[in-house]
Amino acid sequence: MAVDVNVTVGPWPTDDHEQWSTGDVSAHCDRFGLAAVVVRHSVAVRYDPAEGNRRLAAELAAAADPRLLPGYVLGPLDSGEHGAPADLPERLRADGVRAVWLFPRSHGWSLAGPEARSLLGALRRAGLPVLVELDEVDWSEVDELAAAAPELNVVVCGVGYRSLRQLVSVLDRRPSVHVDLSFLASQDGLELLVGRYGPGRLLWASGAPSRDPAGAAYLWRHSDLDGAARAAVAGGNARRLLGLPAAGAPPSVDPGWPAGPGGDVVDAHGHIGAWPSCWVPRESADDLVAAMDRAGTTQAVISDLLGIWADPVAGNARMLAATAGHPGRLYGYLVASPHRPQDEPLLERQLREPAVRGFKVHPHTHECALDDRRYEWIWALARRHGVPVLGHGFAGTWHSDPYLFGAVAERHPDLVLLVGHSGATVEGFRRTIEVCRRHPNVYAETCGSWLTGRWLGRLVDALGPQRVLHGTDACFIDQRYGLGRVHGAALTDHQRALVLAGNARRLLQLPLPPQRLLPQGGN
């Protein structure tokens, strides 16, 4: 049975995610077939580590579920908040603590500062694995920690896709540094890291409830790893780091999904190409289609990132070449820049290409707010040809807030607008719901780092299943995370089918590909 090294219980002051009890964690173990879960308490993260650790010990004792293992949150010891440094290792052992969490950014200290020295000494004596969320540290601090205490096993959680350049540099240098799968989001990142370092540096984790456990489970279930590597990632590595006995059978993380591709899936928000601020290791159309086959994606509608960032004309030409190279699997959005009305004749001709299904606008990279009048020629072109526009959406920004989609929809009620990422953040999801309710020509597209199955269910409940489209943001974000969230969400089969494919087929007028082109793989 598998092991999850990253779960939180306790109250949370925002509505970013659910608030889990120990009973919820036990149900989580049952759902995913987990033999053990490392649990931390929200009060230790959001209020006071010592108080949260005491609450965790009491709640785990009351739950009496041996699968729930305590992970204490610690910080600098010189202030006396965690008792005498000398006997901390013994107290951790007496409490059955299996791992230590550190939150230096939230708790006002630095891993590289003098305040960390006594803590580091105690952790070395305790010999427990140390877990950190990436948004709490930077990679230089992780590197320094691993250099100062190479005998400590450090697990960096929630890696995402933006820091792959720094990640591989640290993993190359520091064999004691590991990564969890709660959001190892770079496309094919799991296969990339296992191919580079072997399977021993990766640990399965859900990040629940702030992240969606179904994403990490789907990633593992549809990976290209062999049996031994899959077993190591699912539980063998965690057992070694946590000092747990070896499993009697190969561990598995499988909530009962089909072994192969599971029905019609359209990715309504995909890309090919590079991104300036992060390394995209597999960026070609061939790479994307291979990832689609692995995940079980029938078709994807893509734009080229060269067009989004620098050169719309060249980017659109590359997109058209990619779709021509994969007919029936890849369709495209033409990138339109509000600063380039001179492109209108070319875009008018390209709209007649059979693979083109609409426009992509990116107010962030083009530095022009979505409701700016400079987009009017694009809106007119889209309306004239009856094609939708997918726009980058990000709540709280001056350029891409969902409310700006509402302003455009008010002026052009016959223009179909897709709010990319559904506004990206929890507040973005709320604003997207508000805008879509007011404007029937606006739809929610779901790719992004913060969406969970719970929020997907809220979007569907609020808007109806006909107004929500599945997207993944490949080739940034691994498609398996996005698909796992949809499969794991509390949706009916009818709702799931509309979200995964039906709505995109209707709005983007996508034909089904020939049977011979459909994904045939699956693990």
Short mmCIF file of C-alpha atoms in Angstrom, two decimals:
data_model
loop_
_atom_site.label_atom_id
_atom_site.label_comp_id
_atom_site.label_asym_id
_atom_site.label_seq_id
_atom_site.Cartn_x
_atom_site.Cartn_y
_atom_site.Cartn_z
CA MET A 1 0.00 0.00 0.00
CA ALA A 2 1.10 3.53 -0.74
CA VAL A 3 2.27 6.39 1.49
CA ASP A 4 1.24 10.06 1.35
CA VAL A 5 3.79 12.41 2.93
CA ASN A 6 1.82 15.66 2.64
CA VAL A 7 -1.63 16.16 4.24
CA THR A 8 -3.03 18.90 6.51
CA VAL A 9 -5.81 18.75 9.10
CA GLY A 10 -7.50 21.56 10.98
CA PRO A 11 -9.33 24.83 10.42
CA TRP A 12 -8.31 27.23 7.67
CA PRO A 13 -9.06 30.98 7.75
CA THR A 14 -9.83 31.28 4.04
CA ASP A 15 -11.96 29.36 1.57
CA ASP A 16 -9.00 28.34 -0.54
CA HIS A 17 -9.66 24.70 0.23
CA GLU A 18 -11.62 22.36 2.43
CA GLN A 19 -10.93 21.96 6.14
CA TRP A 20 -10.07 18.37 6.86
CA SER A 21 -10.49 16.42 10.09
CA THR A 22 -8.68 13.24 11.01
CA GLY A 23 -11.80 11.41 9.84
CA ASP A 24 -11.36 12.99 6.41
CA VAL A 25 -7.76 11.79 6.34
CA SER A 26 -8.87 8.26 7.21
CA ALA A 27 -11.37 8.41 4.34
CA HIS A 28 -8.57 9.68 2.10
CA CYS A 29 -6.52 6.62 3.07
CA ASP A 30 -9.42 4.35 2.19
CA ARG A 31 -10.05 6.06 -1.15
CA PHE A 32 -6.46 5.88 -2.40
CA GLY A 33 -5.37 2.68 -0.67
CA LEU A 34 -2.84 4.35 1.62
CA ALA A 35 -0.96 2.49 4.33
CA ALA A 36 0.33 5.69 5.96
CA VAL A 37 -0.10 9.46 5.78
CA VAL A 38 2.16 12.13 7.29
CA VAL A 39 -0.18 14.74 8.79
CA ARG A 40 0.52 18.30 9.92
CA HIS A 41 -1.92 20.66 11.64
CA SER A 42 -3.17 23.90 10.12
CA VAL A 43 -2.84 25.70 13.44
CA ALA A 44 0.89 24.92 13.39
CA VAL A 45 1.13 26.51 9.93
CA ARG A 46 -1.22 29.48 10.26
CA TYR A 47 -0.97 30.36 13.97
CA ASP A 48 1.64 28.83 16.29
CA PRO A 49 3.73 25.71 15.65
CA ALA A 50 3.85 24.59 19.28
CA GLU A 51 0.10 24.95 19.75
CA GLY A 52 -0.58 23.24 16.44
CA ASN A 53 1.71 20.33 17.27
CA ARG A 54 -0.09 19.82 20.60
CA ARG A 55 -3.44 19.83 18.80
CA LEU A 56 -2.15 17.36 16.25
CA ALA A 57 -0.97 14.94 18.94
CA ALA A 58 -4.33 15.11 20.72
CA GLU A 59 -6.41 14.71 17.57
CA LEU A 60 -4.37 11.78 16.28
CA ALA A 61 -4.62 10.08 19.67
CA ALA A 62 -8.40 10.51 19.60
CA ALA A 63 -8.62 9.21 16.03
CA ALA A 64 -6.68 6.05 16.91
CA ASP A 65 -5.96 5.35 13.23
CA PRO A 66 -2.43 3.92 13.01
CA ARG A 67 -2.16 5.06 9.39
CA LEU A 68 -2.03 8.73 10.49
CA LEU A 69 1.54 9.69 11.38
CA PRO A 70 2.43 13.04 12.99
CA GLY A 71 4.56 15.57 11.15
CA TYR A 72 5.47 18.42 13.52
CA VAL A 73 6.06 21.98 12.39
CA LEU A 74 9.23 23.45 13.91
CA GLY A 75 11.22 26.67 13.78
CA PRO A 76 14.17 28.34 15.50
CA LEU A 77 14.89 26.88 18.93
CA ASP A 78 16.80 29.71 20.60
CA SER A 79 13.64 31.50 21.70
CA GLY A 80 12.49 28.46 23.69
CA GLU A 81 9.20 28.07 21.79
CA HIS A 82 9.87 24.37 21.24
CA GLY A 83 11.52 23.60 24.57
CA ALA A 84 15.15 22.85 25.20
CA PRO A 85 17.09 22.12 22.00
CA ALA A 86 19.09 19.36 23.68
CA ASP A 87 16.17 17.04 24.32
CA LEU A 88 14.08 17.88 21.23
CA PRO A 89 15.06 14.69 19.35
CA GLU A 90 13.97 12.54 22.28
CA ARG A 91 10.66 14.42 22.60
CA LEU A 92 9.98 13.95 18.90
CA ARG A 93 10.63 10.23 19.22
CA ALA A 94 8.37 10.01 22.26
CA ASP A 95 5.54 11.65 20.30
CA GLY A 96 5.98 9.26 17.39
CA VAL A 97 6.89 12.08 15.00
CA ARG A 98 7.97 10.73 11.61
CA ALA A 99 8.83 13.98 9.79
CA VAL A 100 9.40 17.67 10.45
CA TRP A 101 7.88 20.55 8.49
CA LEU A 102 9.48 23.98 8.20
CA PHE A 103 7.67 27.20 7.17
CA PRO A 104 10.40 29.86 7.40
CA ARG A 105 8.76 32.47 5.17
CA SER A 106 5.40 32.35 6.96
CA HIS A 107 7.02 32.23 10.39
CA GLY A 108 9.53 35.03 9.91
CA TRP A 109 12.91 33.35 9.83
CA SER A 110 15.46 32.09 7.34
CA LEU A 111 17.00 28.68 6.76
CA ALA A 112 20.25 30.49 6.01
CA GLY A 113 20.19 32.73 9.10
CA PRO A 114 21.93 32.24 12.46
CA GLU A 115 18.53 31.54 14.04
CA ALA A 116 18.45 28.22 12.16
CA ARG A 117 21.70 26.82 13.57
CA SER A 118 20.39 25.26 16.77
CA LEU A 119 17.40 23.85 14.89
CA LEU A 120 19.67 22.33 12.28
CA GLY A 121 21.74 20.68 14.98
CA ALA A 122 18.65 19.19 16.61
CA LEU A 123 17.32 17.95 13.27
CA ARG A 124 20.61 16.24 12.52
CA ARG A 125 20.45 14.43 15.84
CA ALA A 126 16.79 13.47 15.31
CA GLY A 127 17.46 12.02 11.88
CA LEU A 128 13.95 12.75 10.61
CA PRO A 129 13.14 13.85 7.06
CA VAL A 130 12.56 17.58 6.65
CA LEU A 131 9.73 18.78 4.42
CA VAL A 132 9.38 22.31 3.01
CA GLU A 133 6.89 23.87 0.60
CA LEU A 134 8.68 25.58 -2.24
CA ASP A 135 6.80 28.83 -1.68
CA GLU A 136 8.37 28.94 1.81
CA VAL A 137 12.00 28.79 0.63
CA ASP A 138 14.10 29.42 -2.44
CA TRP A 139 16.35 26.90 -4.08
CA SER A 140 19.54 28.52 -2.79
CA GLU A 141 18.30 27.93 0.78
CA VAL A 142 17.53 24.30 -0.02
CA ASP A 143 20.99 23.93 -1.50
CA GLU A 144 22.63 25.48 1.57
CA LEU A 145 20.59 23.30 3.94
CA ALA A 146 21.57 20.13 2.07
CA ALA A 147 25.21 21.22 2.02
CA ALA A 148 25.26 22.00 5.75
CA ALA A 149 23.54 18.74 6.74
CA PRO A 150 24.00 16.20 3.95
CA GLU A 151 22.75 13.39 6.18
CA LEU A 152 19.28 15.00 6.36
CA ASN A 153 16.72 13.93 3.81
CA VAL A 154 15.02 17.08 2.52
CA VAL A 155 11.72 16.84 0.62
CA VAL A 156 10.70 19.89 -1.43
CA CYS A 157 6.92 19.94 -1.94
CA GLY A 158 4.71 21.68 -4.47
CA VAL A 159 7.47 22.23 -7.02
CA GLY A 160 5.20 23.29 -9.88
CA TYR A 161 6.66 24.01 -13.31
CA ARG A 162 8.33 27.41 -13.02
CA SER A 163 11.53 26.39 -11.20
CA LEU A 164 12.74 23.37 -13.14
CA ARG A 165 16.02 25.08 -14.00
CA GLN A 166 16.85 25.58 -10.32
CA LEU A 167 15.46 22.18 -9.33
CA VAL A 168 17.74 20.10 -11.52
CA SER A 169 20.77 22.13 -10.48
CA VAL A 170 20.12 21.37 -6.82
CA LEU A 171 19.26 17.71 -7.43
CA ASP A 172 22.44 17.33 -9.46
CA ARG A 173 24.51 18.63 -6.54
CA ARG A 174 22.60 17.34 -3.49
CA PRO A 175 21.65 13.63 -3.40
CA SER A 176 19.76 14.11 -0.10
CA VAL A 177 17.17 16.40 -1.74
CA HIS A 178 13.89 14.83 -2.84
CA VAL A 179 10.71 16.07 -4.52
CA ASP A 180 7.08 15.24 -3.79
CA LEU A 181 4.38 14.67 -6.40
CA SER A 182 1.71 16.94 -4.90
CA PHE A 183 2.22 19.27 -7.87
CA LEU A 184 5.26 18.23 -9.89
CA ALA A 185 3.56 20.05 -12.71
CA SER A 186 6.04 20.29 -15.57
CA GLN A 187 4.87 18.23 -18.54
CA ASP A 188 6.47 14.77 -18.22
CA GLY A 189 8.37 16.05 -15.18
CA LEU A 190 7.97 12.72 -13.39
CA GLU A 191 9.49 10.77 -16.27
CA LEU A 192 12.17 13.42 -16.77
CA LEU A 193 13.39 13.27 -13.16
CA VAL A 194 13.22 9.49 -12.90
CA GLY A 195 15.18 9.21 -16.14
CA ARG A 196 17.81 11.63 -14.84
CA TYR A 197 18.14 10.48 -11.21
CA GLY A 198 16.36 7.16 -10.92
CA PRO A 199 13.12 6.72 -8.94
CA GLY A 200 14.63 7.15 -5.46
CA ARG A 201 14.29 10.93 -5.29
CA LEU A 202 10.49 11.18 -5.71
CA LEU A 203 7.73 10.60 -3.17
CA TRP A 204 4.01 10.32 -3.84
CA ALA A 205 2.03 13.00 -2.01
CA SER A 206 -1.37 14.59 -2.39
CA GLY A 207 -0.94 17.99 -0.72
CA ALA A 208 -4.54 17.54 0.39
CA PRO A 209 -6.75 19.34 0.94
CA SER A 210 -5.14 22.48 -0.54
CA ARG A 211 -4.15 20.51 -3.63
CA ASP A 212 -6.22 17.88 -5.36
CA PRO A 213 -5.09 14.32 -4.55
CA ALA A 214 -6.70 13.00 -7.72
CA GLY A 215 -4.16 14.92 -9.82
CA ALA A 216 -1.15 13.22 -8.27
CA ALA A 217 -2.92 9.86 -8.34
CA TYR A 218 -3.73 10.19 -12.05
CA LEU A 219 -0.15 11.24 -12.76
CA TRP A 220 1.18 8.11 -11.06
CA ARG A 221 -1.45 5.82 -12.59
CA HIS A 222 -0.73 6.97 -16.16
CA SER A 223 3.04 7.25 -15.87
CA ASP A 224 5.60 5.56 -18.09
CA LEU A 225 7.53 4.14 -15.11
CA ASP A 226 8.23 0.44 -14.81
CA GLY A 227 6.88 -1.60 -11.92
CA ALA A 228 9.85 -1.17 -9.60
CA ALA A 229 10.00 2.58 -10.15
CA ARG A 230 6.26 2.95 -9.65
CA ALA A 231 6.47 1.05 -6.37
CA ALA A 232 9.37 3.17 -5.15
CA VAL A 233 7.56 6.43 -5.90
CA ALA A 234 4.21 5.27 -4.50
CA GLY A 235 5.57 4.18 -1.16
CA GLY A 236 8.99 2.54 -1.09
CA ASN A 237 10.93 5.80 -0.91
CA ALA A 238 8.68 7.23 1.79
CA ARG A 239 8.97 4.09 3.88
CA ARG A 240 12.74 4.34 3.72
CA LEU A 241 12.80 8.02 4.71
CA LEU A 242 10.17 7.65 7.44
CA GLY A 243 11.64 4.49 8.93
CA LEU A 244 8.57 2.37 8.18
CA PRO A 245 8.75 -1.38 7.49
CA ALA A 246 8.78 -2.46 3.88
CA ALA A 247 5.43 -3.15 2.27
CA GLY A 248 4.29 -6.72 1.78
CA ALA A 249 3.13 -6.00 -1.77
CA PRO A 250 4.04 -3.34 -4.34
CA PRO A 251 2.31 -0.11 -3.33
CA SER A 252 -0.36 1.34 -5.58
CA VAL A 253 -2.19 4.67 -5.72
CA ASP A 254 -5.33 3.84 -7.64
CA PRO A 255 -8.87 4.96 -6.82
CA GLY A 256 -10.33 2.68 -9.47
CA TRP A 257 -9.85 4.61 -12.70
CA PRO A 258 -9.82 2.64 -15.97
CA ALA A 259 -6.49 1.19 -17.01
CA GLY A 260 -6.50 2.92 -20.38
CA PRO A 261 -7.80 6.16 -21.85
CA GLY A 262 -11.19 6.88 -20.37
CA GLY A 263 -13.51 8.35 -22.99
CA ASP A 264 -13.52 11.48 -25.12
CA VAL A 265 -11.26 14.29 -23.84
CA VAL A 266 -10.61 17.67 -25.45
CA ASP A 267 -7.94 19.92 -24.00
CA ALA A 268 -9.28 23.38 -24.82
CA HIS A 269 -6.18 25.24 -23.65
CA GLY A 270 -2.84 23.88 -24.82
CA HIS A 271 0.44 25.23 -26.17
CA ILE A 272 3.64 24.39 -27.94
CA GLY A 273 6.88 26.34 -27.63
CA ALA A 274 9.10 27.85 -24.96
CA TRP A 275 8.55 30.28 -22.07
CA PRO A 276 11.19 32.84 -21.10
CA SER A 277 11.02 32.54 -17.32
CA CYS A 278 11.04 28.76 -17.04
CA TRP A 279 12.40 25.70 -18.77
CA VAL A 280 9.86 23.73 -20.79
CA PRO A 281 11.80 20.52 -21.50
CA ARG A 282 9.31 18.98 -23.94
CA GLU A 283 7.80 21.75 -26.02
CA SER A 284 7.22 20.36 -29.50
CA ALA A 285 3.98 19.22 -31.11
CA ASP A 286 5.31 15.64 -31.16
CA ASP A 287 6.00 15.86 -27.44
CA LEU A 288 2.51 17.19 -26.80
CA VAL A 289 0.79 14.43 -28.76
CA ALA A 290 2.87 11.81 -26.94
CA ALA A 291 1.75 13.35 -23.63
CA MET A 292 -1.85 13.31 -24.88
CA ASP A 293 -1.56 9.61 -25.67
CA ARG A 294 -0.22 8.89 -22.19
CA ALA A 295 -2.91 10.91 -20.44
CA GLY A 296 -5.79 9.82 -22.63
CA THR A 297 -6.52 13.14 -24.37
CA THR A 298 -8.35 12.83 -27.68
CA GLN A 299 -7.63 16.28 -29.09
CA ALA A 300 -6.05 19.56 -28.02
CA VAL A 301 -6.55 23.13 -29.21
CA ILE A 302 -3.23 24.96 -29.05
CA SER A 303 -1.50 28.27 -29.55
CA ASP A 304 2.20 28.79 -30.06
CA LEU A 305 4.08 30.55 -27.26
CA LEU A 306 6.33 32.33 -29.71
CA GLY A 307 3.23 34.15 -30.89
CA ILE A 308 2.10 34.93 -27.35
CA TRP A 309 5.44 36.40 -26.32
CA ALA A 310 7.22 37.85 -29.32
CA ASP A 311 6.11 37.16 -32.87
CA PRO A 312 2.43 36.41 -33.59
CA VAL A 313 3.01 35.94 -37.32
CA ALA A 314 5.77 33.37 -36.91
CA GLY A 315 4.03 31.74 -33.96
CA ASN A 316 0.79 31.27 -35.86
CA ALA A 317 2.70 29.79 -38.79
CA ARG A 318 4.31 27.27 -36.41
CA MET A 319 0.92 26.43 -34.91
CA LEU A 320 -0.51 25.76 -38.37
CA ALA A 321 2.46 23.54 -39.20
CA ALA A 322 1.94 21.61 -35.96
CA THR A 323 -1.74 21.03 -36.66
CA ALA A 324 -0.93 19.95 -40.22
CA GLY A 325 1.57 17.47 -38.82
CA HIS A 326 -1.03 15.98 -36.49
CA PRO A 327 -4.34 16.22 -38.34
CA GLY A 328 -7.34 15.25 -36.29
CA ARG A 329 -5.41 15.48 -33.01
CA LEU A 330 -4.28 19.13 -32.86
CA TYR A 331 -6.37 22.20 -33.66
CA GLY A 332 -5.35 25.80 -33.15
CA TYR A 333 -6.01 29.29 -31.87
CA LEU A 334 -4.53 32.17 -33.81
CA VAL A 335 -2.71 34.59 -31.52
CA ALA A 336 -3.91 38.13 -32.16
CA SER A 337 -2.06 41.12 -30.72
CA PRO A 338 -4.07 44.30 -30.08
CA HIS A 339 -1.04 46.30 -31.21
CA ARG A 340 -0.96 44.73 -34.68
CA PRO A 341 -4.12 45.61 -36.65
CA GLN A 342 -1.97 45.26 -39.76
CA ASP A 343 -2.21 41.47 -39.22
CA GLU A 344 -5.95 41.47 -39.91
CA PRO A 345 -5.76 40.46 -43.60
CA LEU A 346 -3.43 37.56 -42.80
CA LEU A 347 -5.57 36.41 -39.86
CA GLU A 348 -8.65 36.62 -42.06
CA ARG A 349 -7.03 34.20 -44.52
CA GLN A 350 -5.74 31.89 -41.75
CA LEU A 351 -9.22 31.64 -40.23
CA ARG A 352 -10.16 29.63 -43.32
CA GLU A 353 -7.57 26.95 -42.46
CA PRO A 354 -9.46 23.79 -41.39
CA ALA A 355 -7.53 23.42 -38.13
CA VAL A 356 -8.20 26.96 -36.85
CA ARG A 357 -10.91 27.19 -34.22
CA GLY A 358 -10.62 30.71 -32.77
CA PHE A 359 -8.35 33.38 -31.36
CA LYS A 360 -6.03 33.53 -28.38
CA VAL A 361 -5.33 36.87 -26.69
CA HIS A 362 -2.90 37.36 -23.83
CA PRO A 363 -3.32 40.77 -22.16
CA HIS A 364 -0.39 40.08 -19.84
CA THR A 365 2.31 39.42 -22.43
CA HIS A 366 0.91 42.06 -24.79
CA GLU A 367 0.62 44.57 -21.92
CA CYS A 368 -2.84 45.73 -22.93
CA ALA A 369 -5.89 45.36 -20.68
CA LEU A 370 -8.58 43.13 -22.14
CA ASP A 371 -11.21 45.88 -22.22
CA ASP A 372 -8.91 48.29 -24.10
CA ARG A 373 -10.39 49.59 -27.35
CA ARG A 374 -7.31 48.41 -29.22
CA TYR A 375 -8.85 44.90 -29.24
CA GLU A 376 -11.93 46.04 -31.14
CA TRP A 377 -10.63 44.91 -34.52
CA ILE A 378 -10.02 41.43 -33.06
CA TRP A 379 -13.51 41.23 -31.58
CA ALA A 380 -15.00 42.31 -34.91
CA LEU A 381 -13.01 39.67 -36.78
CA ALA A 382 -14.05 36.92 -34.34
CA ARG A 383 -17.71 37.95 -34.53
CA ARG A 384 -17.63 38.11 -38.31
CA HIS A 385 -16.35 34.54 -38.53
CA GLY A 386 -18.33 33.21 -35.57
CA VAL A 387 -15.30 31.90 -33.64
CA PRO A 388 -14.61 32.14 -29.90
CA VAL A 389 -11.75 33.96 -28.20
CA LEU A 390 -9.73 32.37 -25.40
CA GLY A 391 -8.23 35.06 -23.19
CA HIS A 392 -5.67 34.76 -20.45
CA GLY A 393 -7.49 35.37 -17.17
CA PHE A 394 -5.93 36.24 -13.82
CA ALA A 395 -7.86 37.85 -10.97
CA GLY A 396 -6.50 41.03 -9.42
CA THR A 397 -4.38 42.03 -12.39
CA TRP A 398 -4.92 45.26 -14.31
CA HIS A 399 -4.85 43.43 -17.61
CA SER A 400 -6.64 40.06 -17.27
CA ASP A 401 -9.13 40.16 -14.40
CA PRO A 402 -12.38 38.25 -15.11
CA TYR A 403 -14.32 41.49 -14.62
CA LEU A 404 -12.65 42.78 -17.80
CA PHE A 405 -14.17 39.86 -19.70
CA GLY A 406 -17.52 41.07 -18.42
CA ALA A 407 -16.87 44.56 -19.75
CA VAL A 408 -16.09 43.18 -23.22
CA ALA A 409 -19.09 40.83 -23.11
CA GLU A 410 -21.33 43.78 -22.24
CA ARG A 411 -20.22 45.62 -25.38
CA HIS A 412 -20.33 42.51 -27.60
CA PRO A 413 -23.03 40.07 -26.43
CA ASP A 414 -22.60 37.98 -29.60
CA LEU A 415 -18.86 37.40 -28.98
CA VAL A 416 -18.02 34.07 -27.32
CA LEU A 417 -15.34 34.56 -24.66
CA LEU A 418 -13.50 31.84 -22.73
CA VAL A 419 -12.00 32.97 -19.41
CA GLY A 420 -8.64 31.24 -19.41
CA HIS A 421 -7.77 29.54 -16.11
CA SER A 422 -11.20 30.65 -14.80
CA GLY A 423 -9.33 33.63 -13.39
CA ALA A 424 -6.45 31.47 -12.04
CA THR A 425 -6.97 32.00 -8.29
CA VAL A 426 -9.74 31.23 -5.80
CA GLU A 427 -10.90 34.83 -6.08
CA GLY A 428 -10.66 34.42 -9.83
CA PHE A 429 -13.01 31.44 -9.70
CA ARG A 430 -15.54 33.53 -7.76
CA ARG A 431 -15.27 36.42 -10.21
CA THR A 432 -15.54 34.09 -13.19
CA ILE A 433 -18.76 32.66 -11.78
CA GLU A 434 -20.11 36.17 -11.26
CA VAL A 435 -19.21 37.29 -14.80
CA CYS A 436 -20.54 34.13 -16.46
CA ARG A 437 -23.82 34.42 -14.59
CA ARG A 438 -24.28 37.96 -15.93
CA HIS A 439 -23.15 37.20 -19.48
CA PRO A 440 -24.30 34.02 -21.24
CA ASN A 441 -21.61 34.49 -23.91
CA VAL A 442 -18.78 33.99 -21.36
CA TYR A 443 -17.51 30.52 -20.45
CA ALA A 444 -15.11 29.17 -17.81
CA GLU A 445 -11.97 27.28 -18.90
CA THR A 446 -10.32 25.37 -16.08
CA CYS A 447 -6.55 24.96 -16.52
CA GLY A 448 -4.26 26.25 -13.80
CA SER A 449 -2.30 25.59 -10.64
CA TRP A 450 -4.95 26.38 -8.02
CA LEU A 451 -8.02 24.60 -9.33
CA THR A 452 -9.23 21.59 -7.36
CA GLY A 453 -12.02 19.11 -7.93
CA ARG A 454 -14.02 20.90 -5.28
CA TRP A 455 -13.78 24.21 -7.12
CA LEU A 456 -14.52 22.50 -10.42
CA GLY A 457 -17.70 21.18 -8.82
CA ARG A 458 -18.57 24.68 -7.65
CA LEU A 459 -18.11 26.07 -11.15
CA VAL A 460 -20.38 23.38 -12.58
CA ASP A 461 -23.00 23.84 -9.86
CA ALA A 462 -23.03 27.61 -10.27
CA LEU A 463 -22.97 27.83 -14.07
CA GLY A 464 -24.33 24.52 -15.24
CA PRO A 465 -22.17 21.84 -16.87
CA GLN A 466 -22.61 23.43 -20.33
CA ARG A 467 -20.53 26.50 -19.37
CA VAL A 468 -17.28 24.86 -18.19
CA LEU A 469 -14.48 23.61 -20.49
CA HIS A 470 -11.57 21.38 -19.56
CA GLY A 471 -8.08 22.71 -20.25
CA THR A 472 -4.62 21.84 -18.94
CA ASP A 473 -2.12 24.52 -20.05
CA ALA A 474 0.13 21.87 -21.57
CA CYS A 475 3.01 22.05 -22.43
CA PHE A 476 3.55 23.90 -19.13
CA ILE A 477 1.39 21.85 -16.82
CA ASP A 478 1.24 18.09 -17.13
CA GLN A 479 -2.14 17.07 -18.53
CA ARG A 480 -2.47 14.29 -15.98
CA TYR A 481 -3.00 16.75 -13.12
CA GLY A 482 -5.86 18.46 -14.90
CA LEU A 483 -7.48 15.21 -15.99
CA GLY A 484 -7.16 13.74 -12.52
CA ARG A 485 -9.01 16.68 -11.03
CA VAL A 486 -11.92 16.20 -13.43
CA HIS A 487 -12.08 12.45 -12.90
CA GLY A 488 -11.83 12.87 -9.15
CA ALA A 489 -14.44 15.63 -8.86
CA ALA A 490 -17.95 14.94 -7.60
CA LEU A 491 -19.59 15.20 -11.03
CA THR A 492 -22.17 13.02 -12.72
CA ASP A 493 -21.11 11.10 -15.80
CA HIS A 494 -23.16 13.53 -17.93
CA GLN A 495 -21.51 16.58 -16.34
CA ARG A 496 -18.04 15.09 -16.68
CA ALA A 497 -18.58 14.28 -20.35
CA LEU A 498 -19.65 17.85 -21.10
CA VAL A 499 -16.70 19.36 -19.23
CA LEU A 500 -14.14 17.00 -20.72
CA ALA A 501 -15.25 17.21 -24.34
CA GLY A 502 -18.86 18.02 -25.14
CA ASN A 503 -18.69 21.76 -24.52
CA ALA A 504 -15.44 22.20 -26.44
CA ARG A 505 -16.81 20.21 -29.37
CA ARG A 506 -19.90 22.42 -29.47
CA LEU A 507 -18.20 25.81 -29.07
CA LEU A 508 -15.11 25.06 -31.14
CA GLN A 509 -16.92 22.90 -33.71
CA LEU A 510 -14.48 20.03 -33.35
CA PRO A 511 -15.12 16.80 -35.26
CA LEU A 512 -14.20 13.48 -33.73
CA PRO A 513 -10.93 12.12 -35.13
CA PRO A 514 -10.81 8.77 -36.93
CA GLN A 515 -10.65 5.84 -34.54
CA ARG A 516 -7.10 5.02 -35.65
CA LEU A 517 -5.90 8.39 -34.31
CA LEU A 518 -7.37 8.03 -30.83
CA PRO A 519 -5.06 7.38 -27.86
CA GLN A 520 -4.38 3.66 -27.61
CA GLY A 521 -2.03 3.65 -24.62
CA GLY A 522 -2.59 3.81 -20.89
CA ASN A 523 -0.96 2.04 -17.97
#
